[in-house]
XYZ file of C-alpha atoms in Angstrom:
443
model
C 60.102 30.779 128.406
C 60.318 33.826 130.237
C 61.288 37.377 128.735
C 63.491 39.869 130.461
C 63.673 43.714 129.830
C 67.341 42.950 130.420
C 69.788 40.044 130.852
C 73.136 39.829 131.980
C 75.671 37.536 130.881
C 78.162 37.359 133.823
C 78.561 39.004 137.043
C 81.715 40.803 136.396
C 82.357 44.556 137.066
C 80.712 46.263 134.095
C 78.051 43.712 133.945
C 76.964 43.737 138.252
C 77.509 47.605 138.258
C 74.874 47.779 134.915
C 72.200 45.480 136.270
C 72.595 47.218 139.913
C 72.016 50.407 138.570
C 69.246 49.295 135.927
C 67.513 47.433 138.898
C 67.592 50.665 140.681
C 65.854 52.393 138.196
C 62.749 49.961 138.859
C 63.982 47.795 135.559
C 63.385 44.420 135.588
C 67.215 42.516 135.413
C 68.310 38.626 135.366
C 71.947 38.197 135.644
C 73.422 34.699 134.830
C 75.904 33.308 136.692
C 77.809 29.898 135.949
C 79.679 29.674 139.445
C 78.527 30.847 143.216
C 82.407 31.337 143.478
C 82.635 33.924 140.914
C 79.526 36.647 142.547
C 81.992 39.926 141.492
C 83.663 38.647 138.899
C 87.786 37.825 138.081
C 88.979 40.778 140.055
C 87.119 40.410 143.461
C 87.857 36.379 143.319
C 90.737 35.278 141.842
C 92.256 38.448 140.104
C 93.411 41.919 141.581
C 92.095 42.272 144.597
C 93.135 38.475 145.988
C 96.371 38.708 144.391
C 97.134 42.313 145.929
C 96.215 40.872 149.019
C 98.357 38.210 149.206
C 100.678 40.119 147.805
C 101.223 42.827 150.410
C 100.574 40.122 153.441
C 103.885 38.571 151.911
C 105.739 41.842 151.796
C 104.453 41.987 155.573
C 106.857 38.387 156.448
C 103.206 36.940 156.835
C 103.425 32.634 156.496
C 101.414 31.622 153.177
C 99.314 29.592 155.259
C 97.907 32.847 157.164
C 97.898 35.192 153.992
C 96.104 32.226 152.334
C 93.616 32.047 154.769
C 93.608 36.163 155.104
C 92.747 35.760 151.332
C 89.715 33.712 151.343
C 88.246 35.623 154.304
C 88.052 38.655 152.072
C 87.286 37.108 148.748
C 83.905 35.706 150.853
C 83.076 38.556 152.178
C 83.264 40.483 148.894
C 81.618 37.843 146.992
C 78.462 37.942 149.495
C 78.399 41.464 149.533
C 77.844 41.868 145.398
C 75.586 38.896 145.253
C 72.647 40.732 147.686
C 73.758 43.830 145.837
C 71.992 42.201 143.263
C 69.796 39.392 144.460
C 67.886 41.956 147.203
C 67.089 44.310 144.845
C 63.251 43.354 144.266
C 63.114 43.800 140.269
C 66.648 42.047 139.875
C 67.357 38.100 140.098
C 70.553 36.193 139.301
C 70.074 32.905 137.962
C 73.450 29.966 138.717
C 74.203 28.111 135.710
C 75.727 28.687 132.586
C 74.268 30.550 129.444
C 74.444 29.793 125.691
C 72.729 31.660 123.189
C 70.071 29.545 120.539
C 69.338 32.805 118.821
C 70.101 36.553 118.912
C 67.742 37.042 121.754
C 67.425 33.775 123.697
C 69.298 31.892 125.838
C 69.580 28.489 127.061
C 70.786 28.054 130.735
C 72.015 25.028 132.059
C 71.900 24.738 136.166
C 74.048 23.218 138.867
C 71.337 20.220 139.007
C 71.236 19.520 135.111
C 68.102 21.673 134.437
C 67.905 23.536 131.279
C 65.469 27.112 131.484
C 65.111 29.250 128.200
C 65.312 32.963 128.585
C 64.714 35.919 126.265
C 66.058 39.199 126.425
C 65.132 42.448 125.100
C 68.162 43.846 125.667
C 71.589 41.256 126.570
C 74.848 42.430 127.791
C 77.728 39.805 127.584
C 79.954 39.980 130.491
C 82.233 36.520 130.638
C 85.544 38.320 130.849
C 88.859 36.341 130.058
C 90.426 33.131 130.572
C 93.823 31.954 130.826
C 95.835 31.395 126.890
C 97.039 27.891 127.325
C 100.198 27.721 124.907
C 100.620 24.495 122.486
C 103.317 22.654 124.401
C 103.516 19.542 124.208
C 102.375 17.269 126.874
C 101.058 21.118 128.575
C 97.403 20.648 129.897
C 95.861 21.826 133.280
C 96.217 19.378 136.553
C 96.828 19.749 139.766
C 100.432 20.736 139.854
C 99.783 22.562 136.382
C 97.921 25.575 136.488
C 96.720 29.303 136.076
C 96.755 32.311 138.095
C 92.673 30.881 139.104
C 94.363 27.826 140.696
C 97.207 29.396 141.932
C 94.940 31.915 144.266
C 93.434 28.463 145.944
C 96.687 26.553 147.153
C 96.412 26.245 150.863
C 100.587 25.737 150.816
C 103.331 27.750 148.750
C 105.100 25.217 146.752
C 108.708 24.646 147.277
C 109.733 25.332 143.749
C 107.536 27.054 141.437
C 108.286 27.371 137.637
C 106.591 30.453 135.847
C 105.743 30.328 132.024
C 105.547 33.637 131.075
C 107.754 36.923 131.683
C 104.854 39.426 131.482
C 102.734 41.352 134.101
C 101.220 38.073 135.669
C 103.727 36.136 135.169
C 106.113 38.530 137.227
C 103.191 39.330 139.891
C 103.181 36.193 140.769
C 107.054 35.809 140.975
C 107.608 38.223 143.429
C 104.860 37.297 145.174
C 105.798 33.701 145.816
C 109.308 34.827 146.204
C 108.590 36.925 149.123
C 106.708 33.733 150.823
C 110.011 31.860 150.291
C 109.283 29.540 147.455
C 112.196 28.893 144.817
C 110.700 30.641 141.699
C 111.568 30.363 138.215
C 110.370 32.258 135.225
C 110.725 30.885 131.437
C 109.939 33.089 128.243
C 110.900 33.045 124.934
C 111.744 36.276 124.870
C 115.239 38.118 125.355
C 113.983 40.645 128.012
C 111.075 41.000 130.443
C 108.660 43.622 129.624
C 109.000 44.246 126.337
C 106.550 46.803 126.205
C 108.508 49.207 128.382
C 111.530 51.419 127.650
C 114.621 48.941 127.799
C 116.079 51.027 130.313
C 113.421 50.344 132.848
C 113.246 46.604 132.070
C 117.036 46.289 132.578
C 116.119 47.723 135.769
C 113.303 45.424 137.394
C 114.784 42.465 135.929
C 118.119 43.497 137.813
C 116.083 43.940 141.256
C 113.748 40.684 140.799
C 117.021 38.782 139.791
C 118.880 40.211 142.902
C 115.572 38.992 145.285
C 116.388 35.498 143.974
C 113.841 35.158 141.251
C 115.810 33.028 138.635
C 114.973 33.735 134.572
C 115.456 31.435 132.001
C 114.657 34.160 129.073
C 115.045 33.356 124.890
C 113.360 30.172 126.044
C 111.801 27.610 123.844
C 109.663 24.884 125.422
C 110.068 21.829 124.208
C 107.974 19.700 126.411
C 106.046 19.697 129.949
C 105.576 16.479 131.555
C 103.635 15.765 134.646
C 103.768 13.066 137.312
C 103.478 12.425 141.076
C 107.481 13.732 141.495
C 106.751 17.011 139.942
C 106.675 18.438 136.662
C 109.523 18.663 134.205
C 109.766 21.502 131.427
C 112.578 20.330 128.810
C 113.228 23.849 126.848
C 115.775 24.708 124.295
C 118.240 27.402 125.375
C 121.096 29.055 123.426
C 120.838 25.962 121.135
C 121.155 23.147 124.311
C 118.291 21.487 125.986
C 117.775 21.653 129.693
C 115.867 20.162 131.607
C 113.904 21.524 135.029
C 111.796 20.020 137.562
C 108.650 21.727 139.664
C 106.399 21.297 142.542
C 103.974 23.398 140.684
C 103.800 25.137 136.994
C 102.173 28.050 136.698
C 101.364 29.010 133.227
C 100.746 33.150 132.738
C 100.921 33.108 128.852
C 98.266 35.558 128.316
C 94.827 35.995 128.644
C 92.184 35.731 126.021
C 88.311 36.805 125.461
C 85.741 33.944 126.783
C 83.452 33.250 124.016
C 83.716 29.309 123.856
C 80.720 27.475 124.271
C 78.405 30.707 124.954
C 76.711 29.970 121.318
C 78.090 32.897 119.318
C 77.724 30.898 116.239
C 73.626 30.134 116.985
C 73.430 34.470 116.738
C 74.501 37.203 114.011
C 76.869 38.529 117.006
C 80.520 38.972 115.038
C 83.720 37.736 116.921
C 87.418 39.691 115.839
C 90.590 37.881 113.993
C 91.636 37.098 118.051
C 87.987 35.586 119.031
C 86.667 38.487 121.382
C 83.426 40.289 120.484
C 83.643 42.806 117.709
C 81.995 46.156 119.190
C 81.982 49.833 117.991
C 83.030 52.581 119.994
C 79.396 52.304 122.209
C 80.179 48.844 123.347
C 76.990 47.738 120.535
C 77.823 44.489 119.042
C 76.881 43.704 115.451
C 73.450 42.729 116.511
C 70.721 45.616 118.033
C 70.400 45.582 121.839
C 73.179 43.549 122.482
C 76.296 45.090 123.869
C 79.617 43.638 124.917
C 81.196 45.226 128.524
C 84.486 44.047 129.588
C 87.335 41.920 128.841
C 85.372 40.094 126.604
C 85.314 42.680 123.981
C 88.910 42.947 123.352
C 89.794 45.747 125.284
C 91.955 46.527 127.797
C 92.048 43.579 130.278
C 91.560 45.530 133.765
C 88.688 46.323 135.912
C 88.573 49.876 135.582
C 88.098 49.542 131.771
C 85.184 47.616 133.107
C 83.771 50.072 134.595
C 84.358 52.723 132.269
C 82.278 50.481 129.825
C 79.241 50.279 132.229
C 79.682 54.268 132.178
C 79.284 53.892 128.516
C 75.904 51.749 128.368
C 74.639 53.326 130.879
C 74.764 56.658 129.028
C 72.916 55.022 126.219
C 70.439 53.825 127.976
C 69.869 56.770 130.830
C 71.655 59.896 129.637
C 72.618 61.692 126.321
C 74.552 58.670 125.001
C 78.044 60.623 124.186
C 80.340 58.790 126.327
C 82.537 56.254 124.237
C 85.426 54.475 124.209
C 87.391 57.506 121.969
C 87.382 59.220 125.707
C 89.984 56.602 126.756
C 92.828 58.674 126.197
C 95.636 58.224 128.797
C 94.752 54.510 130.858
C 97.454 53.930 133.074
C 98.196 50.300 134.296
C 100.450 48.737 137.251
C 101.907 45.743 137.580
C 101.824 45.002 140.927
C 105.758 43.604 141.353
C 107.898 45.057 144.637
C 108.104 47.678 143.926
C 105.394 48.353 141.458
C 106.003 49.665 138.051
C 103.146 51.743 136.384
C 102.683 53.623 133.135
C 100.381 55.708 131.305
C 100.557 56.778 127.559
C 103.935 56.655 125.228
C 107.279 55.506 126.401
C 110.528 57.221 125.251
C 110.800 55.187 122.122
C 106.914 55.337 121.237
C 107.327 59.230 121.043
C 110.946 59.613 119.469
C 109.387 57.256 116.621
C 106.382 59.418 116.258
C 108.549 62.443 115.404
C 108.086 64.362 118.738
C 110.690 66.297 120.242
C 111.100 65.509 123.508
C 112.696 65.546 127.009
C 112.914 62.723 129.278
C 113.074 63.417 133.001
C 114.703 60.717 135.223
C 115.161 60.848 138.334
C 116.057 57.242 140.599
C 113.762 56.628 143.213
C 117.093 56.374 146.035
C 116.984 60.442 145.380
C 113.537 60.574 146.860
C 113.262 60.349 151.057
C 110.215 58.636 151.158
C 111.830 55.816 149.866
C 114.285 55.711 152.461
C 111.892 56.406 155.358
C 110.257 53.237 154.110
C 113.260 51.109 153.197
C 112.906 50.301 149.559
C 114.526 52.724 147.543
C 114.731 50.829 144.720
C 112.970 51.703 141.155
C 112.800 55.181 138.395
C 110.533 57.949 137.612
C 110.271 59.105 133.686
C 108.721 61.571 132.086
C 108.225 62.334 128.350
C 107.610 66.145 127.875
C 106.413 67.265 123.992
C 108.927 70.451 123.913
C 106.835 72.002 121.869
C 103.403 72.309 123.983
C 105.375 70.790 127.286
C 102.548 69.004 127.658
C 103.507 65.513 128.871
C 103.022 62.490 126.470
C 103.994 59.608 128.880
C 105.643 58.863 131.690
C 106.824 55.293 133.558
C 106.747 55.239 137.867
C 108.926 52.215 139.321
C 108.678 52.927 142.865
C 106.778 52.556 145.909
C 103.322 53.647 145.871
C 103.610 54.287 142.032
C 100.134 53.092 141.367
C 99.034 56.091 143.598
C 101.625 58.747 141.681
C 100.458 57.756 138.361
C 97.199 58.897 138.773
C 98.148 62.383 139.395
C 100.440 62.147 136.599
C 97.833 60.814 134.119
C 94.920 63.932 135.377
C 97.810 66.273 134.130
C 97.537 64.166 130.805
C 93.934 64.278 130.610
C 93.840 68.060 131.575
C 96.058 68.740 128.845
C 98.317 70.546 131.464
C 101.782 71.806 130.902
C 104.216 69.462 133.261
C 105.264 72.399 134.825
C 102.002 72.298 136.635
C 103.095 68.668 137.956
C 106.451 70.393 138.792
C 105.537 73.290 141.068
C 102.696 71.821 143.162
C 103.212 71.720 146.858
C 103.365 67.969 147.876
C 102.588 66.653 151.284
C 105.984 65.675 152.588
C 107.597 62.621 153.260
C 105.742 61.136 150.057
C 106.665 59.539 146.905
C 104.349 61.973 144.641
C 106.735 64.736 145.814
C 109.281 63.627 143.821
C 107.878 64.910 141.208
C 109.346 68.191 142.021
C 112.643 67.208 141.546
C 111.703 65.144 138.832
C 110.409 67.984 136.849
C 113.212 70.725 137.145
């Protein structure tokens, strides 16, 4: 058995960016691997970047064919490039096959070819990320015309007709996606209203616009059944007390995501999991075992690759600086969900603050009232802002609009600076640009 100064679980963004940097530093690093298709981790291979990709290459009238093949040319090329980020460092070595733990510190791995190797670790960092909530439907299980947003990003053709379980931010990524490639998409939720998360006034909105690009909802949905055959699958659900029936190419199911712990041997160590199965850490990322730390969607947080990397920021600190940096710093995250046009956000909405007592303003202002939009023909979308009247210090605001994943981040360095929005308001803007708008916005 051989012993490691440190191991990593994973080769996902907090995890590569840890043991690149440790390996740098002359420390000796193994990083475990189950899949050569997965050097990067989710968001290089089959999360944001491949699904941005195809995403604008749609918007661009490309065929699926091309944007599929556009796709894997990239994810390759990524996926090589972090591998020898890694693998040609000389005190760093990633090892293909997949890890279980036998006791706190040691680790069974099992390779492509059936051999087992047992490693031991001084220090471990867990780093599987998420996988894909599969809902209990009957007759729902994975095949090949019943899948997740990981299948989804290999199909060589766009189905014809695509049926969607799930009205959240995947769910509707992947709508608008396949929409724009031509394919007859259908979403199904239980729910009354898409997004429930965001102000009801902005949800009203994109559902009106991804309705009017011929996405079709069936929302306050129960499924009653999913069955799959060579003619396509049908999803019998219960609607406003009648049962319809529906029948797919393909079923995509974007019910969630959820911490991957299964079959990684939690139960063989003193490591603690949460009520919802992800690894219980502190606000340092330390698990409930000494030297092992938990970086990335596997510990419950935030599900995005930034939050990733923000956690390697926070071991790293422990391990090569002063150790301040935690999680409490995380005070204003903003997020997009990459539908056309994109809708981002960063701290409260309108009703979060109004029930927390503030006293507030909103600013609105539609995105057809901004030029840029028209210069670049989509002036669909709203910009909101929640000002605290008393220190006019912005609490939250919500950008649906082009290039809003750009404009929130100015917004959200306001937040962060603890700047009055009037700061926001009279900046000089480049001009013809979305983040201009903010001017008007703001007055």
């Amino acid at each position: 058995m051989k012993k490691y100064q440190n191991i990593v679980i994973g080769f996902g963004k907090g995890g590569k960016t840890l043991a690149k940097t440790l390996a740098s530093q002359g420390q000796e690093v193994l990083v475990i691997e189950q899949s050569d298709q997965m050097y990067g981790g989710t968001c290089i291979n089959i999360g944001c970047l491949p699904s941005k990709n195809l995403i604008i290459n749609g918007e661009k009238g490309m065929s699926f064919a091309e944007a599929s093949e556009a796709k894997s040319a990239l994810t390759s090329k990524l996926r090589n490039k972090n591998y020898h980020m890694i693998a040609d460092l000389p005190t760093a070595t990633v090892l293909d096959g997949h890890a279980k733990f036998i006791s706190n510190y040691e680790l069974e791995v099992t390779q492509r070819d059936g051999k087992v190797v047992t490693v031991q670790g001084d220090r471990i960092f867990i780093n599987t990320g998420a996988v894909a909530r599969i809902p209990d439907i009957s007759g729902l299980k994975l095949s090949q015309n019943v899948v997740t947003s990981k299948e989804a990003m290999d199909w060589q053709e766009k189905p014809s007709k695509l049926g969607i379980i799930g009205a959240g931010y995947i769910g509707l990524e992947f709508a608008t996606m396949f929409n724009s490639y031509g394919t007859k998409v259908t979403v199904i939720d239980g729910l009354s209203q898409i997004l429930p998360k965001e102000d009801s006034d902005v949800s009203e909105l994109v559902f009106h616009d991804l309705t009017e690009a011929g996405i079709d909802f069936r929302l306050g949905s129960k499924i009653e059944k999913v069955e799959d055959s060579k003619d396509g699958v049908k999803v019998s659900f219960q609607q406003a007390g009648e049962i319809k029936e529906e029948v797919f190419d393909k079923l995509l199911v974007a019910a969630g995501r959820k911490a991957n712990t299964e079959n990684l041997g939690i139960e063989n160590t003193d490591v603690a999991l949460t009520a919802r199965g992800a690894i219980k850490v502190d606000d340092k990322l330390r698990t409930t075992v000494p030297n092992i730390w938990a970086l990335g969607d596997v510990n419950g947080g935030p599900q995005f690759t930034y939050i990733s990397l923000d956690d390697f920021r926070i071991a790293k600190e422990q391990l090569l600086g002063s150790g301040q940096r935690s999680t409490k710093d995380r005070q204003f995250v903003p997020y997009t969900a990459f539908i056309t046009p994109p809708l981002s956000a960063v701290g409260m909405k309108e009703k979060e603050a109004r029930d927390a007592g503030y006293e507030i303003k909103v600013y609105k202002l539609m995105a057809s009232g901004i030029p840029k939009a028209h210069v670049a023909g989509d002036a669909r979308g709203v910009y909101k802002v929640i000002v605290d009247q008393d220190t006019q210090q912005i609490l939250g605001a919500t950008v649906y609009g082009l290039e809003s994943h750009e404009v929130i981040n100015i917004i959200s360095l306001a937040m962060k600076l603890k700047a009055p929005y009037t700061i926001l308001r009279d900046m000089i803007y480049t001009h013809p640009t979305m983040a201009e708008a903010l001017n008007d916005l703001l007055n």
